[in-house]
Amino acid sequence: MQRADLDFANLPFAFQQTDRNIRYRFRDGTWDRGELTADQTINLHMAATCLHYGQEIFEGLKVFERPDGRIQTFRLEENAKRFQRSARKLLMEPVPLEVFKEAVHRVVQANRGFVPPHGSGASLYVRPFLLGSGAEVGVKPSREYLFVVFVTPVGPYYKAGFEPVKLIVEEAIDRAAPGGVGDVKCGGNYAAGMRATMGAKGKGYSEVLYLDCREKKYLDESGSSNFYAIIDGRYVTPASPSILPSITNMSVRQLAEDAGLPVEARPVGVAELGSFAEAGCLGTAAVITPVGSITHGEREYVYSKDGKAGPVTTQLYNKLIAIQWGEADDPYGWTEVIPES
Ligand SMILES: *Cc1c(COP(=O)(O)O)cnc(C)c1O
């Protein structure tokens, strides 16, 4: 294997072209066998439903090079299942679990040289997405779908890496509503939140924290990651119908429980901001990102004065990445080695 000539230790979280992506088409009621291509563009009918009526969903997962040089996935099956849930909610054709898995294996194998070396801190980000590709002008689901997976080597999502970030509570803009599609991974949720995220960045914050849109009293999640707080030695994460069920959060909850921390999923009030000992964001891209402060209106609640993550957050982060990188045993069966092509 020839490793790509990249500065893997200093990669940003940004698109970096690789050799191949893979595409499967659903037509006349069946999926084809998929095709690897070097083409970076997609030829799409101008009336495709993804362009007009938002039939677009995606996933995000990472693969890691282990100390022994083999490559492993992390909870691939969970991403595959969530992709199906997202598809069903938008009346799109769900990608069979085996097709999803095969697609990820094939595209990673075809880009072996772009998998960042173990110890570089970078990983290979995998981006599956599904488009309604059939032409319709009336509002109805497409009869044809395009399933694409590309990969790109990435460094940390937040520039500072494992260093506390500043969040601001978003009081005006809602990302999603109960009964809407906030609980599935569709591009439209990101379009809805872009003004909020850009507004926060313009004011020097890393991201927003959304509130429940009904009462504006409870914390939902951040723009692209779930949220937790450590309150009285408990791991507390918002329960809400409008947040995306994060696989990272699911994993960290398990790790917290097994470390003896009581875990609570419940509505978390803005009134509780002053009682957090630690807080963090959770996602494939964010991994666990410690939250150093949360601004709510005129008030700033500070959770890290020394610019460092708290002890519980640090412990959970170390456990999680040790499993992801294949440095610790994986008693949960979350990781799986990708066979050599
Ligand atoms: C993808 C995503 C997350 C994180 O989910 P993971 O499965 O942990 O990557 C959280 N919130 C939103 C809105 C997301 O789109």
JSON list of C-alpha atoms in Angstrom, two decimals, residues 106-307:
[
{"chain": "A", "resi": 106, "resn": "ARG", "atom": "CA", "xyz": [-15.36, -1.34, -0.96]},
{"chain": "A", "resi": 107, "resn": "VAL", "atom": "CA", "xyz": [-14.79, 2.40, -0.88]},
{"chain": "A", "resi": 108, "resn": "VAL", "atom": "CA", "xyz": [-12.34, 2.17, 2.02]},
{"chain": "A", "resi": 109, "resn": "GLN", "atom": "CA", "xyz": [-10.44, -0.66, 0.33]},
{"chain": "A", "resi": 110, "resn": "ALA", "atom": "CA", "xyz": [-10.22, 1.43, -2.85]},
{"chain": "A", "resi": 111, "resn": "ASN", "atom": "CA", "xyz": [-8.74, 4.35, -0.90]},
{"chain": "A", "resi": 112, "resn": "ARG", "atom": "CA", "xyz": [-6.41, 2.45, 1.44]},
{"chain": "A", "resi": 113, "resn": "GLY", "atom": "CA", "xyz": [-3.62, 4.99, 0.97]},
{"chain": "A", "resi": 114, "resn": "PHE", "atom": "CA", "xyz": [-5.80, 7.77, 2.35]},
{"chain": "A", "resi": 115, "resn": "VAL", "atom": "CA", "xyz": [-6.41, 6.12, 5.71]},
{"chain": "A", "resi": 116, "resn": "PRO", "atom": "CA", "xyz": [-4.40, 8.26, 8.15]},
{"chain": "A", "resi": 117, "resn": "PRO", "atom": "CA", "xyz": [-1.66, 6.36, 9.97]},
{"chain": "A", "resi": 118, "resn": "HIS", "atom": "CA", "xyz": [-2.27, 5.21, 13.53]},
{"chain": "A", "resi": 119, "resn": "GLY", "atom": "CA", "xyz": [-1.05, 7.86, 15.98]},
{"chain": "A", "resi": 120, "resn": "SER", "atom": "CA", "xyz": [-1.56, 10.80, 13.62]},
{"chain": "A", "resi": 121, "resn": "GLY", "atom": "CA", "xyz": [-4.79, 11.76, 15.38]},
{"chain": "A", "resi": 122, "resn": "ALA", "atom": "CA", "xyz": [-6.54, 11.82, 12.00]},
{"chain": "A", "resi": 123, "resn": "SER", "atom": "CA", "xyz": [-9.03, 9.29, 10.67]},
{"chain": "A", "resi": 124, "resn": "LEU", "atom": "CA", "xyz": [-10.87, 8.48, 7.49]},
{"chain": "A", "resi": 125, "resn": "TYR", "atom": "CA", "xyz": [-14.32, 10.07, 7.48]},
{"chain": "A", "resi": 126, "resn": "VAL", "atom": "CA", "xyz": [-16.94, 8.13, 5.52]},
{"chain": "A", "resi": 127, "resn": "ARG", "atom": "CA", "xyz": [-19.90, 10.01, 4.07]},
{"chain": "A", "resi": 128, "resn": "PRO", "atom": "CA", "xyz": [-22.75, 7.88, 2.71]},
{"chain": "A", "resi": 129, "resn": "PHE", "atom": "CA", "xyz": [-25.70, 9.74, 1.23]},
{"chain": "A", "resi": 130, "resn": "LEU", "atom": "CA", "xyz": [-28.93, 8.96, -0.57]},
{"chain": "A", "resi": 131, "resn": "LEU", "atom": "CA", "xyz": [-30.66, 11.12, -3.15]},
{"chain": "A", "resi": 132, "resn": "GLY", "atom": "CA", "xyz": [-34.11, 10.94, -4.68]},
{"chain": "A", "resi": 133, "resn": "SER", "atom": "CA", "xyz": [-32.90, 11.02, -8.29]},
{"chain": "A", "resi": 134, "resn": "GLY", "atom": "CA", "xyz": [-36.11, 10.49, -10.23]},
{"chain": "A", "resi": 135, "resn": "ALA", "atom": "CA", "xyz": [-37.84, 13.38, -11.99]},
{"chain": "A", "resi": 136, "resn": "GLU", "atom": "CA", "xyz": [-41.09, 14.56, -10.41]},
{"chain": "A", "resi": 137, "resn": "VAL", "atom": "CA", "xyz": [-42.80, 17.93, -10.43]},
{"chain": "A", "resi": 138, "resn": "GLY", "atom": "CA", "xyz": [-45.73, 17.02, -8.21]},
{"chain": "A", "resi": 139, "resn": "VAL", "atom": "CA", "xyz": [-44.82, 16.50, -4.57]},
{"chain": "A", "resi": 140, "resn": "LYS", "atom": "CA", "xyz": [-44.31, 12.77, -4.24]},
{"chain": "A", "resi": 141, "resn": "PRO", "atom": "CA", "xyz": [-41.48, 10.39, -3.47]},
{"chain": "A", "resi": 142, "resn": "SER", "atom": "CA", "xyz": [-39.01, 9.57, -6.20]},
{"chain": "A", "resi": 143, "resn": "ARG", "atom": "CA", "xyz": [-39.10, 6.13, -7.81]},
{"chain": "A", "resi": 144, "resn": "GLU", "atom": "CA", "xyz": [-35.32, 6.18, -8.36]},
{"chain": "A", "resi": 145, "resn": "TYR", "atom": "CA", "xyz": [-32.50, 6.64, -5.87]},
{"chain": "A", "resi": 146, "resn": "LEU", "atom": "CA", "xyz": [-28.78, 7.20, -5.96]},
{"chain": "A", "resi": 147, "resn": "PHE", "atom": "CA", "xyz": [-26.70, 5.94, -3.02]},
{"chain": "A", "resi": 148, "resn": "VAL", "atom": "CA", "xyz": [-23.15, 7.31, -2.93]},
{"chain": "A", "resi": 149, "resn": "VAL", "atom": "CA", "xyz": [-20.31, 6.86, -0.45]},
{"chain": "A", "resi": 150, "resn": "PHE", "atom": "CA", "xyz": [-17.19, 8.98, -0.48]},
{"chain": "A", "resi": 151, "resn": "VAL", "atom": "CA", "xyz": [-14.34, 9.12, 2.00]},
{"chain": "A", "resi": 152, "resn": "THR", "atom": "CA", "xyz": [-12.03, 11.90, 3.05]},
{"chain": "A", "resi": 153, "resn": "PRO", "atom": "CA", "xyz": [-9.20, 11.95, 5.59]},
{"chain": "A", "resi": 154, "resn": "VAL", "atom": "CA", "xyz": [-9.92, 14.42, 8.41]},
{"chain": "A", "resi": 155, "resn": "GLY", "atom": "CA", "xyz": [-8.39, 15.95, 11.50]},
{"chain": "A", "resi": 156, "resn": "PRO", "atom": "CA", "xyz": [-10.36, 17.35, 14.46]},
{"chain": "A", "resi": 157, "resn": "TYR", "atom": "CA", "xyz": [-13.76, 18.98, 13.83]},
{"chain": "A", "resi": 158, "resn": "TYR", "atom": "CA", "xyz": [-13.09, 21.88, 16.15]},
{"chain": "A", "resi": 159, "resn": "LYS", "atom": "CA", "xyz": [-9.73, 23.46, 15.41]},
{"chain": "A", "resi": 160, "resn": "ALA", "atom": "CA", "xyz": [-8.49, 23.20, 18.98]},
{"chain": "A", "resi": 161, "resn": "GLY", "atom": "CA", "xyz": [-8.98, 19.40, 19.12]},
{"chain": "A", "resi": 162, "resn": "PHE", "atom": "CA", "xyz": [-9.68, 18.17, 22.66]},
{"chain": "A", "resi": 163, "resn": "GLU", "atom": "CA", "xyz": [-9.95, 21.67, 24.14]},
{"chain": "A", "resi": 164, "resn": "PRO", "atom": "CA", "xyz": [-13.01, 23.36, 25.58]},
{"chain": "A", "resi": 165, "resn": "VAL", "atom": "CA", "xyz": [-15.21, 25.29, 23.15]},
{"chain": "A", "resi": 166, "resn": "LYS", "atom": "CA", "xyz": [-17.66, 28.11, 23.80]},
{"chain": "A", "resi": 167, "resn": "LEU", "atom": "CA", "xyz": [-21.36, 27.62, 23.02]},
{"chain": "A", "resi": 168, "resn": "ILE", "atom": "CA", "xyz": [-24.23, 30.08, 22.93]},
{"chain": "A", "resi": 169, "resn": "VAL", "atom": "CA", "xyz": [-27.89, 29.25, 23.56]},
{"chain": "A", "resi": 170, "resn": "GLU", "atom": "CA", "xyz": [-29.91, 30.02, 20.43]},
{"chain": "A", "resi": 171, "resn": "GLU", "atom": "CA", "xyz": [-33.13, 31.70, 21.44]},
{"chain": "A", "resi": 172, "resn": "ALA", "atom": "CA", "xyz": [-34.63, 32.81, 18.10]},
{"chain": "A", "resi": 173, "resn": "ILE", "atom": "CA", "xyz": [-33.94, 30.10, 15.53]},
{"chain": "A", "resi": 174, "resn": "ASP", "atom": "CA", "xyz": [-35.24, 26.53, 15.75]},
{"chain": "A", "resi": 175, "resn": "ARG", "atom": "CA", "xyz": [-33.48, 23.70, 13.98]},
{"chain": "A", "resi": 176, "resn": "ALA", "atom": "CA", "xyz": [-36.31, 21.18, 14.23]},
{"chain": "A", "resi": 177, "resn": "ALA", "atom": "CA", "xyz": [-39.73, 20.64, 15.76]},
{"chain": "A", "resi": 178, "resn": "PRO", "atom": "CA", "xyz": [-41.29, 17.72, 17.62]},
{"chain": "A", "resi": 179, "resn": "GLY", "atom": "CA", "xyz": [-43.14, 15.77, 14.95]},
{"chain": "A", "resi": 180, "resn": "GLY", "atom": "CA", "xyz": [-40.74, 17.08, 12.30]},
{"chain": "A", "resi": 181, "resn": "VAL", "atom": "CA", "xyz": [-37.57, 15.48, 11.01]},
{"chain": "A", "resi": 182, "resn": "GLY", "atom": "CA", "xyz": [-35.05, 16.59, 13.64]},
{"chain": "A", "resi": 183, "resn": "ASP", "atom": "CA", "xyz": [-34.58, 12.97, 14.68]},
{"chain": "A", "resi": 184, "resn": "VAL", "atom": "CA", "xyz": [-33.28, 11.86, 11.27]},
{"chain": "A", "resi": 185, "resn": "LYS", "atom": "CA", "xyz": [-30.13, 12.83, 9.42]},
{"chain": "A", "resi": 186, "resn": "CYS", "atom": "CA", "xyz": [-31.33, 14.87, 6.48]},
{"chain": "A", "resi": 187, "resn": "GLY", "atom": "CA", "xyz": [-29.65, 17.81, 4.81]},
{"chain": "A", "resi": 188, "resn": "GLY", "atom": "CA", "xyz": [-32.68, 20.03, 5.35]},
{"chain": "A", "resi": 189, "resn": "ASN", "atom": "CA", "xyz": [-32.03, 20.17, 9.10]},
{"chain": "A", "resi": 190, "resn": "TYR", "atom": "CA", "xyz": [-28.64, 21.65, 8.38]},
{"chain": "A", "resi": 191, "resn": "ALA", "atom": "CA", "xyz": [-30.05, 24.21, 5.99]},
{"chain": "A", "resi": 192, "resn": "ALA", "atom": "CA", "xyz": [-32.50, 25.22, 8.74]},
{"chain": "A", "resi": 193, "resn": "GLY", "atom": "CA", "xyz": [-29.68, 25.69, 11.22]},
{"chain": "A", "resi": 194, "resn": "MET", "atom": "CA", "xyz": [-27.09, 27.41, 9.09]},
{"chain": "A", "resi": 195, "resn": "ARG", "atom": "CA", "xyz": [-28.09, 30.97, 10.01]},
{"chain": "A", "resi": 196, "resn": "ALA", "atom": "CA", "xyz": [-27.85, 30.09, 13.69]},
{"chain": "A", "resi": 197, "resn": "THR", "atom": "CA", "xyz": [-24.44, 28.45, 13.36]},
{"chain": "A", "resi": 198, "resn": "MET", "atom": "CA", "xyz": [-22.97, 31.21, 11.23]},
{"chain": "A", "resi": 199, "resn": "GLY", "atom": "CA", "xyz": [-24.39, 33.84, 13.57]},
{"chain": "A", "resi": 200, "resn": "ALA", "atom": "CA", "xyz": [-22.73, 32.17, 16.55]},
{"chain": "A", "resi": 201, "resn": "LYS", "atom": "CA", "xyz": [-19.40, 31.84, 14.75]},
{"chain": "A", "resi": 202, "resn": "GLY", "atom": "CA", "xyz": [-19.55, 35.51, 13.83]},
{"chain": "A", "resi": 203, "resn": "LYS", "atom": "CA", "xyz": [-19.80, 36.30, 17.54]},
{"chain": "A", "resi": 204, "resn": "GLY", "atom": "CA", "xyz": [-16.82, 34.12, 18.42]},
{"chain": "A", "resi": 205, "resn": "TYR", "atom": "CA", "xyz": [-18.63, 30.94, 19.53]},
{"chain": "A", "resi": 206, "resn": "SER", "atom": "CA", "xyz": [-17.99, 27.49, 18.14]},
{"chain": "A", "resi": 207, "resn": "GLU", "atom": "CA", "xyz": [-21.65, 26.49, 17.88]},
{"chain": "A", "resi": 208, "resn": "VAL", "atom": "CA", "xyz": [-25.14, 27.09, 19.20]},
{"chain": "A", "resi": 209, "resn": "LEU", "atom": "CA", "xyz": [-27.18, 25.07, 21.65]},
{"chain": "A", "resi": 210, "resn": "TYR", "atom": "CA", "xyz": [-30.76, 24.82, 20.44]},
{"chain": "A", "resi": 211, "resn": "LEU", "atom": "CA", "xyz": [-33.74, 24.97, 22.75]},
{"chain": "A", "resi": 212, "resn": "ASP", "atom": "CA", "xyz": [-36.87, 22.89, 22.52]},
{"chain": "A", "resi": 213, "resn": "CYS", "atom": "CA", "xyz": [-39.05, 24.94, 20.20]},
{"chain": "A", "resi": 214, "resn": "ARG", "atom": "CA", "xyz": [-42.30, 24.53, 22.10]},
{"chain": "A", "resi": 215, "resn": "GLU", "atom": "CA", "xyz": [-41.42, 26.01, 25.48]},
{"chain": "A", "resi": 216, "resn": "LYS", "atom": "CA", "xyz": [-37.90, 27.38, 24.89]},
{"chain": "A", "resi": 217, "resn": "LYS", "atom": "CA", "xyz": [-37.04, 26.02, 28.30]},
{"chain": "A", "resi": 218, "resn": "TYR", "atom": "CA", "xyz": [-35.04, 22.90, 27.63]},
{"chain": "A", "resi": 219, "resn": "LEU", "atom": "CA", "xyz": [-31.72, 22.22, 25.89]},
{"chain": "A", "resi": 220, "resn": "ASP", "atom": "CA", "xyz": [-31.98, 20.17, 22.71]},
{"chain": "A", "resi": 221, "resn": "GLU", "atom": "CA", "xyz": [-28.60, 19.70, 21.10]},
{"chain": "A", "resi": 222, "resn": "SER", "atom": "CA", "xyz": [-25.85, 21.55, 19.29]},
{"chain": "A", "resi": 223, "resn": "GLY", "atom": "CA", "xyz": [-25.80, 22.17, 15.53]},
{"chain": "A", "resi": 224, "resn": "SER", "atom": "CA", "xyz": [-24.23, 18.85, 14.59]},
{"chain": "A", "resi": 225, "resn": "SER", "atom": "CA", "xyz": [-23.72, 17.09, 17.88]},
{"chain": "A", "resi": 226, "resn": "ASN", "atom": "CA", "xyz": [-25.58, 15.87, 20.95]},
{"chain": "A", "resi": 227, "resn": "PHE", "atom": "CA", "xyz": [-25.01, 17.40, 24.35]},
{"chain": "A", "resi": 228, "resn": "TYR", "atom": "CA", "xyz": [-24.40, 16.13, 27.88]},
{"chain": "A", "resi": 229, "resn": "ALA", "atom": "CA", "xyz": [-23.64, 17.64, 31.24]},
{"chain": "A", "resi": 230, "resn": "ILE", "atom": "CA", "xyz": [-22.18, 16.18, 34.39]},
{"chain": "A", "resi": 231, "resn": "ILE", "atom": "CA", "xyz": [-24.52, 17.13, 37.22]},
{"chain": "A", "resi": 232, "resn": "ASP", "atom": "CA", "xyz": [-23.86, 15.86, 40.76]},
{"chain": "A", "resi": 233, "resn": "GLY", "atom": "CA", "xyz": [-21.73, 13.04, 39.41]},
{"chain": "A", "resi": 234, "resn": "ARG", "atom": "CA", "xyz": [-24.39, 11.93, 36.91]},
{"chain": "A", "resi": 235, "resn": "TYR", "atom": "CA", "xyz": [-24.18, 11.85, 33.12]},
{"chain": "A", "resi": 236, "resn": "VAL", "atom": "CA", "xyz": [-27.23, 13.80, 31.97]},
{"chain": "A", "resi": 237, "resn": "THR", "atom": "CA", "xyz": [-28.23, 14.10, 28.32]},
{"chain": "A", "resi": 238, "resn": "PRO", "atom": "CA", "xyz": [-31.37, 15.76, 26.92]},
{"chain": "A", "resi": 239, "resn": "ALA", "atom": "CA", "xyz": [-34.30, 13.55, 25.96]},
{"chain": "A", "resi": 240, "resn": "SER", "atom": "CA", "xyz": [-36.24, 15.29, 23.20]},
{"chain": "A", "resi": 241, "resn": "PRO", "atom": "CA", "xyz": [-38.23, 14.26, 20.10]},
{"chain": "A", "resi": 242, "resn": "SER", "atom": "CA", "xyz": [-36.38, 16.82, 17.96]},
{"chain": "A", "resi": 243, "resn": "ILE", "atom": "CA", "xyz": [-32.78, 15.72, 18.43]},
{"chain": "A", "resi": 244, "resn": "LEU", "atom": "CA", "xyz": [-30.79, 13.27, 16.35]},
{"chain": "A", "resi": 245, "resn": "PRO", "atom": "CA", "xyz": [-30.03, 10.05, 18.23]},
{"chain": "A", "resi": 246, "resn": "SER", "atom": "CA", "xyz": [-26.23, 10.20, 18.22]},
{"chain": "A", "resi": 247, "resn": "ILE", "atom": "CA", "xyz": [-24.31, 6.94, 18.04]},
{"chain": "A", "resi": 248, "resn": "THR", "atom": "CA", "xyz": [-21.42, 8.60, 19.87]},
{"chain": "A", "resi": 249, "resn": "ASN", "atom": "CA", "xyz": [-23.81, 9.56, 22.67]},
{"chain": "A", "resi": 250, "resn": "MET", "atom": "CA", "xyz": [-25.21, 6.02, 22.76]},
{"chain": "A", "resi": 251, "resn": "SER", "atom": "CA", "xyz": [-21.65, 4.70, 23.12]},
{"chain": "A", "resi": 252, "resn": "VAL", "atom": "CA", "xyz": [-20.55, 7.22, 25.74]},
{"chain": "A", "resi": 253, "resn": "ARG", "atom": "CA", "xyz": [-23.67, 6.57, 27.82]},
{"chain": "A", "resi": 254, "resn": "GLN", "atom": "CA", "xyz": [-22.67, 2.92, 27.91]},
{"chain": "A", "resi": 255, "resn": "LEU", "atom": "CA", "xyz": [-19.09, 3.80, 28.87]},
{"chain": "A", "resi": 256, "resn": "ALA", "atom": "CA", "xyz": [-20.35, 6.15, 31.60]},
{"chain": "A", "resi": 257, "resn": "GLU", "atom": "CA", "xyz": [-22.66, 3.49, 33.00]},
{"chain": "A", "resi": 258, "resn": "ASP", "atom": "CA", "xyz": [-19.88, 0.92, 33.02]},
{"chain": "A", "resi": 259, "resn": "ALA", "atom": "CA", "xyz": [-17.63, 3.41, 34.82]},
{"chain": "A", "resi": 260, "resn": "GLY", "atom": "CA", "xyz": [-20.26, 3.61, 37.55]},
{"chain": "A", "resi": 261, "resn": "LEU", "atom": "CA", "xyz": [-21.78, 6.96, 36.60]},
{"chain": "A", "resi": 262, "resn": "PRO", "atom": "CA", "xyz": [-25.55, 7.09, 36.78]},
{"chain": "A", "resi": 263, "resn": "VAL", "atom": "CA", "xyz": [-26.95, 8.01, 33.35]},
{"chain": "A", "resi": 264, "resn": "GLU", "atom": "CA", "xyz": [-30.06, 10.12, 32.87]},
{"chain": "A", "resi": 265, "resn": "ALA", "atom": "CA", "xyz": [-31.81, 10.95, 29.60]},
{"chain": "A", "resi": 266, "resn": "ARG", "atom": "CA", "xyz": [-34.39, 13.58, 30.48]},
{"chain": "A", "resi": 267, "resn": "PRO", "atom": "CA", "xyz": [-35.38, 17.14, 29.61]},
{"chain": "A", "resi": 268, "resn": "VAL", "atom": "CA", "xyz": [-32.53, 19.40, 30.76]},
{"chain": "A", "resi": 269, "resn": "GLY", "atom": "CA", "xyz": [-33.72, 22.91, 31.64]},
{"chain": "A", "resi": 270, "resn": "VAL", "atom": "CA", "xyz": [-31.84, 26.10, 30.81]},
{"chain": "A", "resi": 271, "resn": "ALA", "atom": "CA", "xyz": [-32.52, 26.84, 34.48]},
{"chain": "A", "resi": 272, "resn": "GLU", "atom": "CA", "xyz": [-29.97, 24.10, 35.25]},
{"chain": "A", "resi": 273, "resn": "LEU", "atom": "CA", "xyz": [-27.08, 25.71, 33.37]},
{"chain": "A", "resi": 274, "resn": "GLY", "atom": "CA", "xyz": [-25.60, 26.91, 36.64]},
{"chain": "A", "resi": 275, "resn": "SER", "atom": "CA", "xyz": [-25.48, 23.40, 38.10]},
{"chain": "A", "resi": 276, "resn": "PHE", "atom": "CA", "xyz": [-23.25, 21.73, 35.49]},
{"chain": "A", "resi": 277, "resn": "ALA", "atom": "CA", "xyz": [-19.84, 20.59, 36.70]},
{"chain": "A", "resi": 278, "resn": "GLU", "atom": "CA", "xyz": [-18.80, 19.70, 33.13]},
{"chain": "A", "resi": 279, "resn": "ALA", "atom": "CA", "xyz": [-20.42, 19.68, 29.72]},
{"chain": "A", "resi": 280, "resn": "GLY", "atom": "CA", "xyz": [-19.60, 18.31, 26.30]},
{"chain": "A", "resi": 281, "resn": "CYS", "atom": "CA", "xyz": [-20.67, 17.78, 22.70]},
{"chain": "A", "resi": 282, "resn": "LEU", "atom": "CA", "xyz": [-20.92, 14.32, 21.14]},
{"chain": "A", "resi": 283, "resn": "GLY", "atom": "CA", "xyz": [-20.70, 13.27, 17.53]},
{"chain": "A", "resi": 284, "resn": "THR", "atom": "CA", "xyz": [-18.65, 11.32, 15.03]},
{"chain": "A", "resi": 285, "resn": "ALA", "atom": "CA", "xyz": [-16.94, 14.53, 13.92]},
{"chain": "A", "resi": 286, "resn": "ALA", "atom": "CA", "xyz": [-16.84, 16.20, 17.33]},
{"chain": "A", "resi": 287, "resn": "VAL", "atom": "CA", "xyz": [-15.98, 12.89, 19.12]},
{"chain": "A", "resi": 288, "resn": "ILE", "atom": "CA", "xyz": [-16.32, 14.28, 22.66]},
{"chain": "A", "resi": 289, "resn": "THR", "atom": "CA", "xyz": [-15.66, 18.01, 22.61]},
{"chain": "A", "resi": 290, "resn": "PRO", "atom": "CA", "xyz": [-15.51, 19.58, 26.05]},
{"chain": "A", "resi": 291, "resn": "VAL", "atom": "CA", "xyz": [-17.64, 22.68, 26.53]},
{"chain": "A", "resi": 292, "resn": "GLY", "atom": "CA", "xyz": [-15.81, 25.43, 28.40]},
{"chain": "A", "resi": 293, "resn": "SER", "atom": "CA", "xyz": [-18.70, 27.85, 28.67]},
{"chain": "A", "resi": 294, "resn": "ILE", "atom": "CA", "xyz": [-22.31, 28.40, 27.65]},
{"chain": "A", "resi": 295, "resn": "THR", "atom": "CA", "xyz": [-23.67, 31.88, 27.10]},
{"chain": "A", "resi": 296, "resn": "HIS", "atom": "CA", "xyz": [-27.39, 32.39, 27.71]},
{"chain": "A", "resi": 297, "resn": "GLY", "atom": "CA", "xyz": [-28.60, 35.93, 27.13]},
{"chain": "A", "resi": 298, "resn": "GLU", "atom": "CA", "xyz": [-26.45, 38.20, 29.26]},
{"chain": "A", "resi": 299, "resn": "ARG", "atom": "CA", "xyz": [-24.97, 35.40, 31.31]},
{"chain": "A", "resi": 300, "resn": "GLU", "atom": "CA", "xyz": [-21.94, 33.24, 30.67]},
{"chain": "A", "resi": 301, "resn": "TYR", "atom": "CA", "xyz": [-21.71, 29.98, 32.58]},
{"chain": "A", "resi": 302, "resn": "VAL", "atom": "CA", "xyz": [-18.11, 28.82, 32.79]},
{"chain": "A", "resi": 303, "resn": "TYR", "atom": "CA", "xyz": [-17.23, 25.13, 33.13]},
{"chain": "A", "resi": 304, "resn": "SER", "atom": "CA", "xyz": [-13.52, 25.33, 32.46]},
{"chain": "A", "resi": 305, "resn": "LYS", "atom": "CA", "xyz": [-11.38, 28.11, 33.82]},
{"chain": "A", "resi": 306, "resn": "ASP", "atom": "CA", "xyz": [-7.99, 26.64, 33.00]},
{"chain": "A", "resi": 307, "resn": "GLY", "atom": "CA", "xyz": [-8.68, 25.84, 29.35]}
]
